[in-house]
Amino acid sequence: MRIAGAPISWGVCEVPGWGHQMEPDRVLAEMRDLGLAATELGPDGFLPRATQERDKLLTSFGLGLVGAFVPVVLHDPAFDPLPVVEQALDDIDGVLVLAAATGLDGYDERPVLDAKAWAALLANLDAIAARAAERGKLATLHPHVGTVVERRAEVERVLGGCGIPLCLDTGHLLVGGTDPVWLARFAAPRIAHVHLKDVDVGLAQQVLKGDITYTSAVRDGLYRPLGDGDVDIPDIIRSLEVAGYDGWWVMEQDTVLTGEPAQGAGPCGDVRRSLDYLAGVAR
């Protein structure tokens, strides 16, 4: 298994006011010490934009770059997302992980799309997938809480209405009302990238019903180390492996920090527990 990390597991997030943001050197050092092989890019500004400088930094910690999570507005007929996507493709060597952004800050509210907006979204997704392929790269769509592709009906509409591969995020799918086990079985040929996280299903249901915001739920422990929540991680892994999945497994347990963790404490402990669990599943 090719196992990578993501800065969001260390609380590093693109959302303004999300929480305390740890410095890259500490995050990358902890990824290295945990034995991770690579990382996703993280939010704009976390790692150097200049490719040579960034790659030199990652190499100094023994890490590769697996891809980047990029929220982009894709549903507005008056907005062309391709220039943003072209820049992202310039900046990364790995997988482009798109989120269908709302255009609002954060992930606590989102619009309902009309037919015209859906047509623009699906057309843009196909155009982006094709452009990435022309450049020898891979673009995926990440169904994500607080974006315009969150709920199961929206995931199914994307599957039926365009051909872009998916990033299967075991947590965001469940919070949005899609069973990730079902998706891993039903749409395995469309899965090209995986974010692994476990979920407290009670908190997830409160988010789905609108009783609490997504940000509050994350702060309260919505995402758990693998094996500590309610997602059937082994079944998902087995289903994708049987289908021939050979991409990355990204350890991604979104968290909100209130301050700098003590050395040896904090998010690295949760990622270590997830890796220990995953090692047991792999055996």
Tab-separated table of C-alpha atoms in Angstrom:
chain	number	residue	atom	x	y	z
A	1	MET	CA	0.000	0.000	0.000
A	2	ARG	CA	1.244	3.480	-0.917
A	3	ILE	CA	0.483	5.534	2.188
A	4	ALA	CA	0.648	9.326	2.298
A	5	GLY	CA	-0.333	12.047	4.724
A	6	ALA	CA	-2.154	15.360	4.455
A	7	PRO	CA	-1.551	18.631	6.337
A	8	ILE	CA	-5.222	18.807	7.368
A	9	SER	CA	-4.527	15.889	9.734
A	10	TRP	CA	-2.276	18.368	11.538
A	11	GLY	CA	-4.992	21.047	11.526
A	12	VAL	CA	-3.538	22.925	8.548
A	13	CYS	CA	-6.537	24.115	6.525
A	14	GLU	CA	-7.442	26.659	3.852
A	15	VAL	CA	-10.528	27.895	5.747
A	16	PRO	CA	-10.015	31.314	7.421
A	17	GLY	CA	-10.175	31.052	11.210
A	18	TRP	CA	-10.125	27.242	11.168
A	19	GLY	CA	-7.750	26.968	14.113
A	20	HIS	CA	-4.082	27.039	15.065
A	21	GLN	CA	-1.834	26.403	12.055
A	22	MET	CA	1.324	24.374	12.669
A	23	GLU	CA	4.540	25.225	10.817
A	24	PRO	CA	5.579	23.123	7.805
A	25	ASP	CA	8.898	21.933	9.272
A	26	ARG	CA	7.216	20.307	12.257
A	27	VAL	CA	4.403	18.773	10.209
A	28	LEU	CA	6.783	17.346	7.617
A	29	ALA	CA	9.178	16.043	10.284
A	30	GLU	CA	6.336	14.215	12.023
A	31	MET	CA	5.151	12.748	8.709
A	32	ARG	CA	8.693	11.495	8.085
A	33	ASP	CA	9.046	10.055	11.570
A	34	LEU	CA	5.738	8.205	11.175
A	35	GLY	CA	7.058	6.531	8.032
A	36	LEU	CA	4.764	8.241	5.533
A	37	ALA	CA	6.055	8.216	1.979
A	38	ALA	CA	4.487	11.415	0.677
A	39	THR	CA	2.107	14.250	1.429
A	40	GLU	CA	-0.585	16.232	-0.276
A	41	LEU	CA	0.266	19.872	-0.865
A	42	GLY	CA	-1.908	21.505	1.775
A	43	PRO	CA	-3.472	24.959	1.490
A	44	ASP	CA	-1.974	27.721	-0.626
A	45	GLY	CA	1.093	29.101	1.160
A	46	PHE	CA	1.744	26.127	3.418
A	47	LEU	CA	4.560	24.867	1.191
A	48	PRO	CA	6.613	27.044	-1.170
A	49	ARG	CA	4.870	27.781	-4.461
A	50	ALA	CA	8.096	27.584	-6.459
A	51	THR	CA	8.326	23.956	-7.588
A	52	GLN	CA	12.078	23.610	-7.161
A	53	GLU	CA	12.060	25.114	-3.664
A	54	ARG	CA	9.099	23.013	-2.592
A	55	ASP	CA	10.538	19.777	-3.932
A	56	LYS	CA	13.864	20.501	-2.235
A	57	LEU	CA	12.042	20.995	1.076
A	58	LEU	CA	10.063	17.772	0.716
A	59	THR	CA	13.156	15.825	-0.287
A	60	SER	CA	14.962	17.061	2.810
A	61	PHE	CA	12.293	15.261	4.851
A	62	GLY	CA	12.271	12.167	2.632
A	63	LEU	CA	8.788	12.878	1.301
A	64	GLY	CA	7.250	12.956	-2.151
A	65	LEU	CA	4.239	14.948	-3.322
A	66	VAL	CA	1.140	12.879	-3.990
A	67	GLY	CA	-1.184	15.663	-5.138
A	68	ALA	CA	-3.165	18.689	-4.064
A	69	PHE	CA	-6.651	19.451	-2.769
A	70	VAL	CA	-7.947	22.419	-4.766
A	71	PRO	CA	-11.387	23.962	-4.137
A	72	VAL	CA	-12.675	25.637	-7.321
A	73	VAL	CA	-16.057	27.115	-8.281
A	74	LEU	CA	-17.229	24.843	-11.090
A	75	HIS	CA	-20.979	25.528	-11.314
A	76	ASP	CA	-21.082	29.214	-12.295
A	77	PRO	CA	-21.708	29.553	-16.071
A	78	ALA	CA	-20.074	33.010	-15.964
A	79	PHE	CA	-16.818	31.733	-14.416
A	80	ASP	CA	-14.142	29.811	-16.300
A	81	PRO	CA	-12.271	27.535	-13.855
A	82	LEU	CA	-9.677	26.357	-16.376
A	83	PRO	CA	-7.077	29.089	-15.641
A	84	VAL	CA	-7.163	28.113	-11.943
A	85	VAL	CA	-6.897	24.462	-12.873
A	86	GLU	CA	-4.019	25.095	-15.285
A	87	GLN	CA	-2.091	26.826	-12.502
A	88	ALA	CA	-2.759	23.930	-10.147
A	89	LEU	CA	-1.567	21.454	-12.778
A	90	ASP	CA	1.589	23.540	-13.190
A	91	ASP	CA	2.198	23.362	-9.438
A	92	ILE	CA	1.800	19.620	-8.832
A	93	ASP	CA	3.153	16.335	-10.117
A	94	GLY	CA	0.504	14.145	-8.496
A	95	VAL	CA	-3.281	13.952	-8.420
A	96	LEU	CA	-5.409	17.080	-8.712
A	97	VAL	CA	-8.120	16.611	-6.058
A	98	LEU	CA	-10.896	19.039	-6.948
A	99	ALA	CA	-13.651	20.157	-4.615
A	100	ALA	CA	-16.697	21.783	-6.224
A	101	ALA	CA	-16.503	24.923	-4.100
A	102	THR	CA	-19.540	27.039	-3.326
A	103	GLY	CA	-17.725	30.361	-3.580
A	104	LEU	CA	-18.379	30.976	0.137
A	105	ASP	CA	-15.825	30.771	2.954
A	106	GLY	CA	-15.811	27.525	4.883
A	107	TYR	CA	-17.985	24.436	4.669
A	108	ASP	CA	-20.964	25.321	6.849
A	109	GLU	CA	-23.413	26.499	4.159
A	110	ARG	CA	-23.965	25.849	0.482
A	111	PRO	CA	-26.345	26.751	-2.359
A	112	VAL	CA	-28.776	24.486	-4.176
A	113	LEU	CA	-27.936	24.303	-7.871
A	114	ASP	CA	-30.451	24.809	-10.669
A	115	ALA	CA	-30.330	22.925	-13.976
A	116	LYS	CA	-28.117	25.547	-15.639
A	117	ALA	CA	-25.586	25.377	-12.813
A	118	TRP	CA	-25.561	21.580	-12.921
A	119	ALA	CA	-24.934	21.645	-16.670
A	120	ALA	CA	-21.985	23.996	-16.146
A	121	LEU	CA	-20.596	21.831	-13.337
A	122	LEU	CA	-20.721	18.590	-15.302
A	123	ALA	CA	-19.281	20.178	-18.446
A	124	ASN	CA	-16.440	21.749	-16.476
A	125	LEU	CA	-15.623	18.450	-14.795
A	126	ASP	CA	-15.297	16.681	-18.144
A	127	ALA	CA	-13.254	19.552	-19.591
A	128	ILE	CA	-10.888	19.541	-16.618
A	129	ALA	CA	-10.452	15.771	-16.693
A	130	ALA	CA	-9.653	15.949	-20.406
A	131	ARG	CA	-7.204	18.831	-19.990
A	132	ALA	CA	-5.390	17.053	-17.164
A	133	ALA	CA	-5.126	13.907	-19.285
A	134	GLU	CA	-3.713	15.957	-22.183
A	135	ARG	CA	-0.968	17.089	-19.834
A	136	GLY	CA	-0.309	13.540	-18.615
A	137	LYS	CA	-1.903	14.189	-15.235
A	138	LEU	CA	-4.933	12.993	-13.308
A	139	ALA	CA	-7.843	15.111	-12.081
A	140	THR	CA	-10.404	13.757	-9.626
A	141	LEU	CA	-13.516	15.141	-7.962
A	142	HIS	CA	-13.726	14.964	-4.168
A	143	PRO	CA	-17.351	14.848	-2.897
A	144	HIS	CA	-16.987	17.057	0.159
A	145	VAL	CA	-19.202	18.408	2.926
A	146	GLY	CA	-20.103	22.053	2.330
A	147	THR	CA	-19.519	21.925	-1.431
A	148	VAL	CA	-22.083	21.572	-4.207
A	149	VAL	CA	-21.312	17.836	-4.458
A	150	GLU	CA	-21.982	16.578	-0.953
A	151	ARG	CA	-25.124	14.409	-0.799
A	152	ARG	CA	-25.665	10.962	-2.302
A	153	ALA	CA	-28.011	12.246	-5.028
A	154	GLU	CA	-25.320	14.721	-6.075
A	155	VAL	CA	-22.618	12.038	-6.117
A	156	GLU	CA	-24.859	9.838	-8.273
A	157	ARG	CA	-25.582	12.762	-10.604
A	158	VAL	CA	-21.851	13.266	-11.132
A	159	LEU	CA	-21.343	9.549	-11.753
A	160	GLY	CA	-24.131	9.505	-14.335
A	161	GLY	CA	-23.496	12.887	-15.917
A	162	CYS	CA	-19.742	13.045	-16.532
A	163	GLY	CA	-16.672	10.867	-16.634
A	164	ILE	CA	-14.265	12.434	-14.149
A	165	PRO	CA	-12.655	9.972	-11.710
A	166	LEU	CA	-13.450	10.349	-8.001
A	167	CYS	CA	-11.468	10.830	-4.844
A	168	LEU	CA	-13.197	8.546	-2.363
A	169	ASP	CA	-13.091	10.213	1.041
A	170	THR	CA	-14.474	7.699	3.507
A	171	GLY	CA	-15.466	10.428	5.966
A	172	HIS	CA	-16.926	13.180	3.814
A	173	LEU	CA	-19.055	10.652	1.956
A	174	LEU	CA	-20.565	9.297	5.164
A	175	VAL	CA	-21.192	12.771	6.594
A	176	GLY	CA	-22.903	13.740	3.337
A	177	GLY	CA	-25.182	10.688	3.400
A	178	THR	CA	-23.322	8.352	1.012
A	179	ASP	CA	-22.232	4.952	2.300
A	180	PRO	CA	-18.528	4.778	1.340
A	181	VAL	CA	-18.655	0.966	1.376
A	182	TRP	CA	-21.412	1.073	-1.247
A	183	LEU	CA	-19.497	3.558	-3.388
A	184	ALA	CA	-16.272	1.538	-3.187
A	185	ARG	CA	-18.178	-1.479	-4.501
A	186	PHE	CA	-20.530	0.221	-6.961
A	187	ALA	CA	-18.126	2.686	-8.536
A	188	ALA	CA	-14.723	1.070	-8.016
A	189	PRO	CA	-13.583	1.704	-11.618
A	190	ARG	CA	-14.148	5.447	-11.062
A	191	ILE	CA	-12.084	5.627	-7.846
A	192	ALA	CA	-8.622	7.033	-8.571
A	193	HIS	CA	-7.575	8.477	-5.198
A	194	VAL	CA	-8.532	7.694	-1.589
A	195	HIS	CA	-8.673	9.736	1.610
A	196	LEU	CA	-8.980	7.449	4.620
A	197	LYS	CA	-10.679	8.700	7.757
A	198	ASP	CA	-12.984	7.229	10.361
A	199	VAL	CA	-16.130	8.937	11.606
A	200	ASP	CA	-18.261	9.295	14.723
A	201	VAL	CA	-21.580	8.455	13.073
A	202	GLY	CA	-23.608	10.220	15.778
A	203	LEU	CA	-21.905	13.537	15.040
A	204	ALA	CA	-22.169	12.849	11.312
A	205	GLN	CA	-25.939	12.454	11.575
A	206	GLN	CA	-26.205	15.731	13.462
A	207	VAL	CA	-24.341	17.501	10.646
A	208	LEU	CA	-26.500	15.824	8.011
A	209	LYS	CA	-29.691	16.942	9.794
A	210	GLY	CA	-28.362	20.463	10.261
A	211	ASP	CA	-28.337	20.282	14.065
A	212	ILE	CA	-24.683	21.361	14.257
A	213	THR	CA	-22.276	22.908	11.777
A	214	TYR	CA	-19.581	20.897	10.078
A	215	THR	CA	-16.828	22.985	11.664
A	216	SER	CA	-18.262	22.462	15.143
A	217	ALA	CA	-18.477	18.729	14.545
A	218	VAL	CA	-14.834	18.531	13.439
A	219	ARG	CA	-13.836	20.486	16.536
A	220	ASP	CA	-15.853	18.042	18.661
A	221	GLY	CA	-14.138	14.950	17.210
A	222	LEU	CA	-16.168	14.059	14.122
A	223	TYR	CA	-13.145	12.370	12.584
A	224	ARG	CA	-11.497	9.568	14.502
A	225	PRO	CA	-8.308	7.544	14.063
A	226	LEU	CA	-8.913	4.546	11.829
A	227	GLY	CA	-10.627	1.791	13.768
A	228	ASP	CA	-12.070	4.157	16.394
A	229	GLY	CA	-15.150	5.177	14.415
A	230	ASP	CA	-18.023	3.655	12.471
A	231	VAL	CA	-16.636	3.336	8.923
A	232	ASP	CA	-15.892	-0.196	7.695
A	233	ILE	CA	-12.363	0.615	6.554
A	234	PRO	CA	-11.320	-3.039	5.900
A	235	ASP	CA	-14.294	-3.636	3.591
A	236	ILE	CA	-13.508	-0.505	1.587
A	237	ILE	CA	-9.855	-1.457	1.206
A	238	ARG	CA	-10.723	-5.028	0.185
A	239	SER	CA	-13.298	-3.856	-2.367
A	240	LEU	CA	-10.915	-1.443	-4.033
A	241	GLU	CA	-7.970	-3.836	-4.022
A	242	VAL	CA	-10.083	-6.576	-5.609
A	243	ALA	CA	-11.096	-4.046	-8.279
A	244	GLY	CA	-7.419	-3.324	-8.980
A	245	TYR	CA	-6.996	0.016	-7.250
A	246	ASP	CA	-3.300	0.940	-7.275
A	247	GLY	CA	-3.377	4.569	-6.173
A	248	TRP	CA	-2.486	6.289	-2.929
A	249	TRP	CA	-4.110	5.826	0.465
A	250	VAL	CA	-3.964	9.228	2.147
A	251	MET	CA	-4.224	9.385	5.936
A	252	GLU	CA	-6.576	12.314	6.395
A	253	GLN	CA	-8.341	12.914	9.702
A	254	ASP	CA	-9.377	16.589	9.611
A	255	THR	CA	-8.779	18.299	12.927
A	256	VAL	CA	-9.033	21.734	14.524
A	257	LEU	CA	-6.245	22.779	16.899
A	258	THR	CA	-6.526	25.390	19.643
A	259	GLY	CA	-2.755	25.764	20.076
A	260	GLU	CA	0.653	24.256	19.389
A	261	PRO	CA	0.791	20.640	20.639
A	262	ALA	CA	3.569	19.538	22.966
A	263	GLN	CA	6.420	17.693	21.269
A	264	GLY	CA	5.432	14.084	20.671
A	265	ALA	CA	1.765	14.861	21.294
A	266	GLY	CA	-1.114	16.132	19.241
A	267	PRO	CA	-2.144	15.011	15.753
A	268	CYS	CA	0.854	12.746	15.188
A	269	GLY	CA	-0.500	10.392	17.851
A	270	ASP	CA	-3.806	9.997	16.017
A	271	VAL	CA	-2.053	9.427	12.684
A	272	ARG	CA	0.187	6.816	14.345
A	273	ARG	CA	-2.877	4.959	15.656
A	274	SER	CA	-4.397	5.031	12.177
A	275	LEU	CA	-1.222	3.640	10.650
A	276	ASP	CA	-1.020	0.880	13.255
A	277	TYR	CA	-4.632	-0.031	12.473
A	278	LEU	CA	-3.971	0.000	8.734
A	279	ALA	CA	-0.956	-2.262	9.198
A	280	GLY	CA	-3.224	-4.776	10.901
A	281	VAL	CA	-5.745	-4.607	8.068
A	282	ALA	CA	-3.003	-5.114	5.489
A	283	ARG	CA	-1.882	-8.305	7.231
